[in-house]
Coordinates of C-alpha atoms and ligand atoms in Angstrom, one line a residue:
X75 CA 40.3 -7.2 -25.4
X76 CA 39.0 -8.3 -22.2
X77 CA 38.7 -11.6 -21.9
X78 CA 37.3 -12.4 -18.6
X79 CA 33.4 -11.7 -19.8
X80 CA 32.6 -14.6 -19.7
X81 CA 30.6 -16.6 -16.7
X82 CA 33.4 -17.1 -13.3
X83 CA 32.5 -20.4 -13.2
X84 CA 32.1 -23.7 -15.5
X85 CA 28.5 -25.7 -15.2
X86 CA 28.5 -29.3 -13.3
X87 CA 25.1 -30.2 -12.5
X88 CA 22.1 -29.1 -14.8
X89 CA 18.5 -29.0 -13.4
X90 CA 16.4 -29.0 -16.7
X91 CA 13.4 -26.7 -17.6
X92 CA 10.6 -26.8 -20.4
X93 CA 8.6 -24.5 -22.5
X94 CA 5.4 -25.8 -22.1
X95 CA 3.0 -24.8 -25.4
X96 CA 1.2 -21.6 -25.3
X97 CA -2.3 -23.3 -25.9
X98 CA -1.2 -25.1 -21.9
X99 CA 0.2 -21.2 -21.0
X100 CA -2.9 -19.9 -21.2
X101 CA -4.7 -22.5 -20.1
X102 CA -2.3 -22.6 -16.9
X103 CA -2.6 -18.7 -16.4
X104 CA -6.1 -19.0 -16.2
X105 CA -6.3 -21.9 -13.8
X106 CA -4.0 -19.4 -11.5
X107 CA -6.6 -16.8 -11.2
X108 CA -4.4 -14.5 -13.6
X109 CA -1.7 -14.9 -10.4
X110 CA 1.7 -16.1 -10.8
X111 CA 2.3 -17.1 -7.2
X112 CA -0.4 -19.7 -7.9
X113 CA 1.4 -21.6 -10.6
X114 CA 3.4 -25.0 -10.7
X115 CA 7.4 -23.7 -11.0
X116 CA 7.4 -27.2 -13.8
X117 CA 4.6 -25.1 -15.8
X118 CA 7.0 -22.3 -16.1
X119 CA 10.3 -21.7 -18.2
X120 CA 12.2 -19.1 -16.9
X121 CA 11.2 -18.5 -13.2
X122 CA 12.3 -14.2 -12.1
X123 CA 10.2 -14.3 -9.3
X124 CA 12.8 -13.5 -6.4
X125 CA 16.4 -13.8 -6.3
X126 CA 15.5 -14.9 -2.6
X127 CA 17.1 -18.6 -2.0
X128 CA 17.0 -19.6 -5.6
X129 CA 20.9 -18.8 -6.4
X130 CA 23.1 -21.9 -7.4
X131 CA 25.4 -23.2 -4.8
X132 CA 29.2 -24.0 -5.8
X133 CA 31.1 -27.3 -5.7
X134 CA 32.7 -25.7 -2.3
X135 CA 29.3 -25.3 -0.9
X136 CA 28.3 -28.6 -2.2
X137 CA 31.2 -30.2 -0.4
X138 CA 30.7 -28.2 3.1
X139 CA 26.8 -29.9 3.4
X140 CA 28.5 -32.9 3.1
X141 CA 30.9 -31.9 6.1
X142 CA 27.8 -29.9 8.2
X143 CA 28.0 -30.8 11.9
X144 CA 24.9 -31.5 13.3
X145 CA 25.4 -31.3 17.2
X146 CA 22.7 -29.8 18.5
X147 CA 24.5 -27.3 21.0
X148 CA 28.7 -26.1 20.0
X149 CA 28.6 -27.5 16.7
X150 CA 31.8 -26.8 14.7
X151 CA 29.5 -25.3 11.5
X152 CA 28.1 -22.9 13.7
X153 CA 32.2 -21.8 14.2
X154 CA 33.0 -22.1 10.9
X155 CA 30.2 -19.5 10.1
X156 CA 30.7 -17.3 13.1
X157 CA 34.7 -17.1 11.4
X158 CA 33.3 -15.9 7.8
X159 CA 30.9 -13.6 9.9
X160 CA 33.9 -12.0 11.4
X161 CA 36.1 -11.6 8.9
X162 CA 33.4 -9.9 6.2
X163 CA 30.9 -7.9 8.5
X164 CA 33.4 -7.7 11.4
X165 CA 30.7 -7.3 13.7
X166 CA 31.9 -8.7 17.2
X167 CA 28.5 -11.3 18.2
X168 CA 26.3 -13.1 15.7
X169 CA 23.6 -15.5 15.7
X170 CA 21.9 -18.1 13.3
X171 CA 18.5 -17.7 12.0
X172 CA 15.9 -20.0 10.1
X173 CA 15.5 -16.7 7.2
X174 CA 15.9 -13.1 7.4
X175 CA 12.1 -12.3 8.8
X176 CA 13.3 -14.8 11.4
X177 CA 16.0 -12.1 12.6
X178 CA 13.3 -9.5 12.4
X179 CA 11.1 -11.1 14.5
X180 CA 13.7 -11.8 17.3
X181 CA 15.2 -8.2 17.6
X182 CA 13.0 -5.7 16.4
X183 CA 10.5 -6.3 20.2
X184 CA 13.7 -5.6 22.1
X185 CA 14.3 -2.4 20.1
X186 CA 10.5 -0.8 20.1
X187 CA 9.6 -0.4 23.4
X188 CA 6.4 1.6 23.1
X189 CA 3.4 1.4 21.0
X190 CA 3.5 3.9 17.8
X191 CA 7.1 4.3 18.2
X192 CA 8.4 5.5 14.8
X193 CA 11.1 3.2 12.7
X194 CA 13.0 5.5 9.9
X195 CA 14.3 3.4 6.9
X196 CA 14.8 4.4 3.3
X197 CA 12.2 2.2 2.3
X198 CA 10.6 -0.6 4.1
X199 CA 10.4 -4.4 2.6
X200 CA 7.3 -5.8 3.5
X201 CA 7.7 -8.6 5.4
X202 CA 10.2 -5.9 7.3
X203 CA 7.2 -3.5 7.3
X204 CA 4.8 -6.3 8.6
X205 CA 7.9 -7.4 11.3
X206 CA 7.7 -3.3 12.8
X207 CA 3.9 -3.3 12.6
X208 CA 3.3 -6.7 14.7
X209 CA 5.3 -5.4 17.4
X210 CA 3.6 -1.9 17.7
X211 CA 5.9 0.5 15.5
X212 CA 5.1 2.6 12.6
X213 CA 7.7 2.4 9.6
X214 CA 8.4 5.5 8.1
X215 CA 9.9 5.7 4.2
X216 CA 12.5 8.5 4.0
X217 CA 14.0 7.4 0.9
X218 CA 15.2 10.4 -1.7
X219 CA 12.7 11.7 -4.4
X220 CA 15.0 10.8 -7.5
X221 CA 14.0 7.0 -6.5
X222 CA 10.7 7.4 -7.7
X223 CA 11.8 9.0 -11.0
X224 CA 13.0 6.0 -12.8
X225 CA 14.7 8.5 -16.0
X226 CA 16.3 10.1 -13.6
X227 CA 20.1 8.7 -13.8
X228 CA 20.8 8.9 -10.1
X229 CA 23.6 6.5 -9.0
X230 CA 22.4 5.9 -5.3
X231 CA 18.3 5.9 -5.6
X232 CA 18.8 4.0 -2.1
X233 CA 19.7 7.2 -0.2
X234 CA 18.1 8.7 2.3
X235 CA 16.6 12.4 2.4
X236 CA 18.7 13.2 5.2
X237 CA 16.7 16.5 5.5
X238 CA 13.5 14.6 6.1
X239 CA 15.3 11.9 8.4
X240 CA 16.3 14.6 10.6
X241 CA 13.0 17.1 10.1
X242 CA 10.9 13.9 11.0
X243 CA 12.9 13.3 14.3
X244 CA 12.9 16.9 15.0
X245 CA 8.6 16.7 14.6
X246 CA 8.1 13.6 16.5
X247 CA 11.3 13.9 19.0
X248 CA 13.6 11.3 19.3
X249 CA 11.9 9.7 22.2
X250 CA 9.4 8.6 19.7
X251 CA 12.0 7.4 17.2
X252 CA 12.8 3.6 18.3
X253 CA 16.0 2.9 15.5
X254 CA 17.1 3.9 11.9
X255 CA 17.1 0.7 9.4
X256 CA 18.9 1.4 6.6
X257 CA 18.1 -1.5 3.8
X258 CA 21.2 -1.9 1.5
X259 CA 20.8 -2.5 -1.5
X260 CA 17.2 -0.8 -1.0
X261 CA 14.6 -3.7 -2.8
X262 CA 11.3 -1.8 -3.0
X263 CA 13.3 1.4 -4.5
X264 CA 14.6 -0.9 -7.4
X265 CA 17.4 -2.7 -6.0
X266 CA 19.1 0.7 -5.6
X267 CA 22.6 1.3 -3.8
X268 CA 23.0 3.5 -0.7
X269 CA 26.4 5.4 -0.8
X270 CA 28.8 5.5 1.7
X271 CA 28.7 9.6 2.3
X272 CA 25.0 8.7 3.0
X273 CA 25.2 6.1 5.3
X274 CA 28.4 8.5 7.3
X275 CA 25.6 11.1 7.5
X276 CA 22.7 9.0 8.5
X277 CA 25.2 7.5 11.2
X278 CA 25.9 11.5 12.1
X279 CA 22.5 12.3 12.4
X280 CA 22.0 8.9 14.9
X281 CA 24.3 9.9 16.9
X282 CA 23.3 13.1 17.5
X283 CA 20.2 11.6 18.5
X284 CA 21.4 8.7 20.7
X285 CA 19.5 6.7 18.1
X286 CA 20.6 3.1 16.9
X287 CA 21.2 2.0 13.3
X288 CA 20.3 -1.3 12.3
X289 CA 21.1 -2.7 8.7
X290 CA 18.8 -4.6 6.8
X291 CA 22.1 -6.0 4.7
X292 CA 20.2 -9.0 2.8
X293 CA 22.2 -7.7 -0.7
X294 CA 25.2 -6.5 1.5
X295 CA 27.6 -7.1 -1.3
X296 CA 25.8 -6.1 -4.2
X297 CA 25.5 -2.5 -2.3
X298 CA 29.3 -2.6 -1.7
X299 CA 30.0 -3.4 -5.4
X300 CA 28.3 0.2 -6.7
X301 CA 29.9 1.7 -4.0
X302 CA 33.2 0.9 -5.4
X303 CA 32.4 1.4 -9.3
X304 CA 30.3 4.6 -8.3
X305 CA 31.6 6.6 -5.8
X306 CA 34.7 8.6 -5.5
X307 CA 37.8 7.2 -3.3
X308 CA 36.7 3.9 -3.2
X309 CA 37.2 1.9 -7.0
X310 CA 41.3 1.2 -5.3
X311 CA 39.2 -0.6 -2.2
X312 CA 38.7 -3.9 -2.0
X313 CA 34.9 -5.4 -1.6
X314 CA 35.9 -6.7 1.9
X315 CA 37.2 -3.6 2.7
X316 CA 34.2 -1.5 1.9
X317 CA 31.6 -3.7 3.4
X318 CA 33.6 -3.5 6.8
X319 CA 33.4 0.4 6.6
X320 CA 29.9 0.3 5.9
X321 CA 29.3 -1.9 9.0
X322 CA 31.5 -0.2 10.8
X323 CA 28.7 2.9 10.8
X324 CA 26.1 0.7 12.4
X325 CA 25.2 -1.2 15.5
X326 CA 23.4 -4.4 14.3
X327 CA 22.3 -5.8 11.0
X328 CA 19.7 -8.8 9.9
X329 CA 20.3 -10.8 6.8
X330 CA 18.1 -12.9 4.7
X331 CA 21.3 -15.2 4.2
X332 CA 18.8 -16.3 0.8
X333 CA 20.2 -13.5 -1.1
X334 CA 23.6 -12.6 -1.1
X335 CA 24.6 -15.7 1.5
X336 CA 24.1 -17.7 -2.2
X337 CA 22.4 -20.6 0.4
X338 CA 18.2 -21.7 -0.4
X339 CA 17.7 -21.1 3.3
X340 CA 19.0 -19.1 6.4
X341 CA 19.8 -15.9 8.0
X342 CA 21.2 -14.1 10.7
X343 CA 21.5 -11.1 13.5
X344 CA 25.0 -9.6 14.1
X345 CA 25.6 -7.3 16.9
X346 CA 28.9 -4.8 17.0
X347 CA 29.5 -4.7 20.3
X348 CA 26.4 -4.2 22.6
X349 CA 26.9 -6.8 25.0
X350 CA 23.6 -6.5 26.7
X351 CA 21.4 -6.4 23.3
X352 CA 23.5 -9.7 22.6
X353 CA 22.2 -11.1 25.6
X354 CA 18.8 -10.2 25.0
X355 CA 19.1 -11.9 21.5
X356 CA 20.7 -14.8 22.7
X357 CA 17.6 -15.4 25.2
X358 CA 15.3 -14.6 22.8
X359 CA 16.7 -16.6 19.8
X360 CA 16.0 -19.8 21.8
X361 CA 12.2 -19.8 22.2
X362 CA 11.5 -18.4 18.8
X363 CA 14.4 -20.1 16.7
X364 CA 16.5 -22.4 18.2
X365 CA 19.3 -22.9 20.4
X366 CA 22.0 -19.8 19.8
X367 CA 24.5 -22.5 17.9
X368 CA 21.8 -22.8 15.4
X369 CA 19.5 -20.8 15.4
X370 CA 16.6 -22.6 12.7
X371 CA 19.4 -23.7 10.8
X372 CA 20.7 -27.1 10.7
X373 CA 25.0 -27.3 10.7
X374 CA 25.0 -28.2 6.9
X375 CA 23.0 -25.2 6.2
X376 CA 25.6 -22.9 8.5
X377 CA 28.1 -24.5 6.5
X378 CA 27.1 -23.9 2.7
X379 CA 26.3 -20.3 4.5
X380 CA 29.8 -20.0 5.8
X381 CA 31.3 -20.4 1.7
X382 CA 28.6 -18.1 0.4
X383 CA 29.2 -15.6 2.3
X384 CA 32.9 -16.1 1.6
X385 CA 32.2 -16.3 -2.5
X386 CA 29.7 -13.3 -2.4
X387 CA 32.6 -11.2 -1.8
X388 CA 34.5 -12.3 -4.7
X389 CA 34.6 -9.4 -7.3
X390 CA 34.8 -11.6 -10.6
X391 CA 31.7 -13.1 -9.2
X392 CA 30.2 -9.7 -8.4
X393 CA 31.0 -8.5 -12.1
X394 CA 29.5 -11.2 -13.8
X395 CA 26.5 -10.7 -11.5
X396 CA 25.7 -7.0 -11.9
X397 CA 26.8 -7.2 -15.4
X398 CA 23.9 -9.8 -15.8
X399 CA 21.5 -7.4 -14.3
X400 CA 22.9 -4.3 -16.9
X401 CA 22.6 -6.8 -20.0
X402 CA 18.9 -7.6 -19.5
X403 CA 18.2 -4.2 -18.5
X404 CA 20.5 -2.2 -21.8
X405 CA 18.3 -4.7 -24.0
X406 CA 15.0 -3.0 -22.9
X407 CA 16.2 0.8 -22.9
X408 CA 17.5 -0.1 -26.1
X409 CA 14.1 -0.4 -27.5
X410 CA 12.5 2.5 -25.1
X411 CA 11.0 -0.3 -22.5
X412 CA 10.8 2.1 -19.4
X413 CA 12.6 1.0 -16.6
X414 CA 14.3 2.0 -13.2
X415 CA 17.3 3.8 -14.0
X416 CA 20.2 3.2 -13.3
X417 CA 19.5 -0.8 -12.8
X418 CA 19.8 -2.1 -9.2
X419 CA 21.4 -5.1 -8.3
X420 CA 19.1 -8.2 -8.1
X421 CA 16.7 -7.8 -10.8
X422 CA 15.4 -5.2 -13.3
X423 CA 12.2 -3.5 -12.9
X424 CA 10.1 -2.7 -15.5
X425 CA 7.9 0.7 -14.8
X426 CA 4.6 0.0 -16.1
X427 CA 2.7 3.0 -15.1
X428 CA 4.5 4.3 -18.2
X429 CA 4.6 0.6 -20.2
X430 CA 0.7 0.4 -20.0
X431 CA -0.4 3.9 -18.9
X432 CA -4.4 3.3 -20.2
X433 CA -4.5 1.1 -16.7
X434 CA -5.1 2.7 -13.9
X435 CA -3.7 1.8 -10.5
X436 CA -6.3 -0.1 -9.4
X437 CA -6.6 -2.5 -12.6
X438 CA -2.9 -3.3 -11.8
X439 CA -1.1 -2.5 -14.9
X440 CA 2.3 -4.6 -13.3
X441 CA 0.3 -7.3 -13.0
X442 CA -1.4 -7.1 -16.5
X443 CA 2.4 -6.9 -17.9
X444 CA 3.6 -10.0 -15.7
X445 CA 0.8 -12.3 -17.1
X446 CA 1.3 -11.2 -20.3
X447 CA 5.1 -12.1 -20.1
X448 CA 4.1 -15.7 -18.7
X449 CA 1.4 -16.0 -21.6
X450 CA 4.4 -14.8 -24.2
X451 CA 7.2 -16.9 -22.7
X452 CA 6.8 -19.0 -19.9
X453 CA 8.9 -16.4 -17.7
X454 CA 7.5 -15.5 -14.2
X455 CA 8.3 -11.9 -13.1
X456 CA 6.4 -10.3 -10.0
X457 CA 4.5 -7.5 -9.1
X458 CA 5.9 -4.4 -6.9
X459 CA 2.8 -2.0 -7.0
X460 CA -0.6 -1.8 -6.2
X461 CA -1.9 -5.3 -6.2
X462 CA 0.9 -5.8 -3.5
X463 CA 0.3 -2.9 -1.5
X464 CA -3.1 -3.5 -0.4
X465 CA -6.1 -1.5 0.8
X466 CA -5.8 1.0 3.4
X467 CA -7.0 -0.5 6.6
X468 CA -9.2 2.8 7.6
X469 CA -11.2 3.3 4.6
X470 CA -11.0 0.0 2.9
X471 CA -10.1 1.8 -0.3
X472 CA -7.2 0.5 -3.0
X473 CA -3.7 2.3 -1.7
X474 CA -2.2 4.0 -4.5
X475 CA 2.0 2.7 -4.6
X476 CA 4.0 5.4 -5.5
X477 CA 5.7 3.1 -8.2
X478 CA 3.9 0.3 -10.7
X479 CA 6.5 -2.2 -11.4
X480 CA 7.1 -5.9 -12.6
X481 CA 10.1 -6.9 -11.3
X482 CA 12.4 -9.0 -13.2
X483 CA 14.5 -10.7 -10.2
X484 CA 17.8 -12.9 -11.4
X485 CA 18.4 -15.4 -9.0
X486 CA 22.1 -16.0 -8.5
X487 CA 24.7 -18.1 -10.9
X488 CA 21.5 -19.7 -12.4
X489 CA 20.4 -18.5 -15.6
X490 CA 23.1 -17.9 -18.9
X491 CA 22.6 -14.5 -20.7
X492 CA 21.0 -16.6 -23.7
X493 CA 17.8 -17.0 -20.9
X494 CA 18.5 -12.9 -20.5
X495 CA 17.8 -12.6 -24.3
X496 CA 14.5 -15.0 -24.4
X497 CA 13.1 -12.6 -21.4
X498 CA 14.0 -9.1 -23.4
X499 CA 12.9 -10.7 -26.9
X500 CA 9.4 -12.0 -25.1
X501 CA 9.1 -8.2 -23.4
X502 CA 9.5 -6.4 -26.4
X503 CA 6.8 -8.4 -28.2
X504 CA 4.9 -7.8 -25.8
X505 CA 5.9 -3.8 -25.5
X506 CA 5.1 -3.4 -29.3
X507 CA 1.2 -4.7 -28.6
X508 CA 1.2 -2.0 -25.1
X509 CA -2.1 -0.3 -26.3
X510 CA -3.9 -3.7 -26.1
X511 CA -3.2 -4.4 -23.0
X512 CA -6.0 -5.0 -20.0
X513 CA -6.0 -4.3 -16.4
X514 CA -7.4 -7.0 -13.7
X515 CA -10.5 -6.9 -10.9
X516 CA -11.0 -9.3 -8.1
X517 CA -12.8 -12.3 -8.2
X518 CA -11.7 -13.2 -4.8
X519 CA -9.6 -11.1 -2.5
X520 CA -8.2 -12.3 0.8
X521 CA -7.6 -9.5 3.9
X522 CA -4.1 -10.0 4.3
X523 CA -1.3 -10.4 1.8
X524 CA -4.0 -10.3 -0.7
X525 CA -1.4 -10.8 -3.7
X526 CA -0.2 -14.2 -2.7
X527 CA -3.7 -15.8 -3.1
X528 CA -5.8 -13.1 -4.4
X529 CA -7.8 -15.0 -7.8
X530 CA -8.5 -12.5 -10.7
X531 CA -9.8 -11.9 -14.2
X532 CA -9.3 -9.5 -17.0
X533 CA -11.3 -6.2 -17.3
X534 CA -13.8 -6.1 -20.3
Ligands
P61_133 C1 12.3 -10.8 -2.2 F1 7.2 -12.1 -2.6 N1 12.9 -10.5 0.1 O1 12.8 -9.7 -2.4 P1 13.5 -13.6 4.2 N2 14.8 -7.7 3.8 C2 14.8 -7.5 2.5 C3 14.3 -8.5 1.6 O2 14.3 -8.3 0.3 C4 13.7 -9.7 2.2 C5 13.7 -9.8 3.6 C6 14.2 -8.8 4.4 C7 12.3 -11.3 -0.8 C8 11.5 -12.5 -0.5 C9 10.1 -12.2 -0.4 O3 6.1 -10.9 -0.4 C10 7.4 -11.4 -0.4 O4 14.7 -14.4 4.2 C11 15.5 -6.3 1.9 O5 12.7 -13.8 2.9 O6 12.6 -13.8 5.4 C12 13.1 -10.7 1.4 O7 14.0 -12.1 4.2 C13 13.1 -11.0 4.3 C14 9.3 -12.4 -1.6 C15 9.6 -11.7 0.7 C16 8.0 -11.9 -1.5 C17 8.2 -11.3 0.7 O8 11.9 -11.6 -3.1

């Protein structure tokens, strides 16, 4: 028997949540514009939105606010965290930002120097997307084909094609290429790893190219756990161990310290050991975020960030987390519920261009499932499709996403796997209804970002 399935932790604090009745669901839903960004959190039960600074903090972070240092420049929680930095990404300079869109926005103009230079990722998140556009560069998606097969049993659906990474560099030339960002684990694919033997080959094909790498590491750990249960030569490796190596193949990274940081707020640049793009950082940093000791974060923040970072890395903690993910996810293939396969790391997504096929694209059929789930159970998923990709900004037509899905993100050491159950038993209710399902229209529609405050209403 193994006996350590249980939680790694015991429960201190409790924050308590209500099922409001379904009469005030629906009533709520409809209020929202059929939009789940547009509800009260009190009006809902069981809140997936993003795993993206809603994990639970331990006792040890608890006690490390209480001992932040608040000096505005030298301040001994900035050192604290620069140690943790050190000893788990290794990376020789660091600085503090406010989130990790903050850290986009202070190095990506120092690394795109011309207009319609192209940036090569696996695949893009979009506020990384919408960071490359503002300064002038064109993100490019060179993610594998298995990713957007979600049967297909592929154990690193991050990868990239490293046929079409180098063909594309080969068609544009490298003087057109400004850096390689390799997201790990990669969010819009499904929360999918990217191996090691990938990552050694993208790092090949940079240097062959004199091109940079830059690693968008907000689920750093998660992406190091699957490398050691799913790749060969590295389940005797220790977390620490394989997150170093992983590094080790790159020049920079940015983190959204909100994920696997386990804080509600913060983020961060770290450099290897490019002294002058440290510089350049460090000068930057100041105008846009805050003096280089803190960077938008204040010391008690840096502190509960300096334990994350330090827990993240623990692999009982890791175990209960991805085995979270696995349980909600078994539940739904156990009933046919179609879903990214193999599940990612942060959340399960739910493919509902096969759920809800009589939808089409543009009557967002992720969308129709994600209010139906609210109606059914108080739980708030999100879309990943259509209604968040947009219209393309030539033609004005709906873009067409590759992949429809409602995204079932698990925030961290928050929810029991009793809440897992009331989000699988409210999803299969709502699966065995499928063919009565509706897609959505506008009734208003903003330009940008349309699905934060777009307002909609069901198709007759
Ligand atoms: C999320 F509805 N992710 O997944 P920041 N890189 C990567 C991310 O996943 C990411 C950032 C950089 C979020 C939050 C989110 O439209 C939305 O600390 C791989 O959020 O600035 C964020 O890190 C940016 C939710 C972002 C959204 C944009 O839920």
């Amino acid at each position: 028997m193994d006996y350590r399935k249980a939680e790694p932790f015991k429960i201190k604090m409790v924050e308590p949540i209500k099922l409001i009745s379904k009469e005030e669901r629906e009533q709520k839903i409809i209020e929202a514009g059929y939009n789940q960004f547009a509800l009260k959190a009190e009006d809902i039960y069981i809140d997936l939105l993003t795993d993206s600074g809603t994990g639970a903090m331990s006792d040890r972070q608890w006690a490390g606010i209480m001992m932040g240092d608040e000096s505005y420049a030298g301040s001994r929680s900035f050192y604290n965290l620069e140690k943790s930095v050190h000893d788990i990404i290794g990376y020789k300079y660091f600085v503090p930002t406010h989130q990790g869109r903050g850290a986009e926005n202070v190095l990506f103009p120092l690394l795109i120097h011309n207009k319609g230079d192209y940036v090569l990722g696996n695949m893009h998140f979009d506020t990384t997307k919408a960071h490359i556009e503002l300064k002038g560069g064109v993100a490019v998606n060179l993610v594998i084909e298995d990713a957007f097969d979600t049967e297909k049993e592929h154990p690193f659906k991050g990868n990239f094609d490293l046929v079409a990474l180098e063909n594309f560099i080969n068609g544009k030339g490298a003087d057109k290429c400004a850096f390689i960002i390799v997201t790990i684990t990669c969010n819009s694919a499904g929360g999918q790893p990217v191996s090691m033997e990938n990552i050694k080959a993208v790092k090949k094909i940079a240097d062959k190219y004199s091109l940079k790498i830059v690693f968008d590491s907000a689920r750093f750990a998660e992406n190091a756990y699957f490398i050691k249960k799913r790749e060969n030569g590295y389940e005797n490796k220790s977390i620490t161990e394989i997150i170093k190596e992983m590094f080790e193949y790159g020049d920079m990274i940015t983190m959204s310290a909100k994920k696997d940081g386990i804080v509600n707020m913060g983020g961060l640049i770290a450099i290897k050991e490019d002294e002058k793009i440290y510089e350049q950082v460090r000068s930057m940093v100041v105008p846009i975020e805050g003096f280089p000791t803190y960077g938008g974060m204040s010391g008690r923040d840096m502190e509960a960030l300096a334990v994350g970072l330090r827990e993240v890395v623990e692999e009982d903690y890791l175990e209960y987390r991805i085995d979270q993910i696995e349980y909600l996810g078994q539940r739904l293939i156990d009933v046919g519920i179609p879903i990214q396969r193999p599940v990612g790391g942060h959340a399960v997504f739910v493919d509902c261009k096969k759920f809800c096929p009589q939808i089409p694209f543009n009557q967002f059929p992720a969308q129709a499932v994600c209010v139906e789930l609210y109606k059914e159970a108080g739980v708030r998923g999100v879309e990943i499709g259509s209604f968040l990709l947009g219209r393309d900004p030539e033609t004005g037509e709906n873009l067409e996403s590759p992949m429809e899905f409602l995204r079932l993100t698990i925030p961290r050491r928050v929810y029991t796997n009793r809440h897992m159950d009331v989000v699988a038993d409210a999803l299969i209710e709502i699966w065995k209804r499928r063919d009565m399902l509706k897609g959505f229209e506008f009734t208003y529609e903003p330009e940008v970002l349309r699905h934060f405050t777009a307002k909609l209403k069901s198709v007759r």
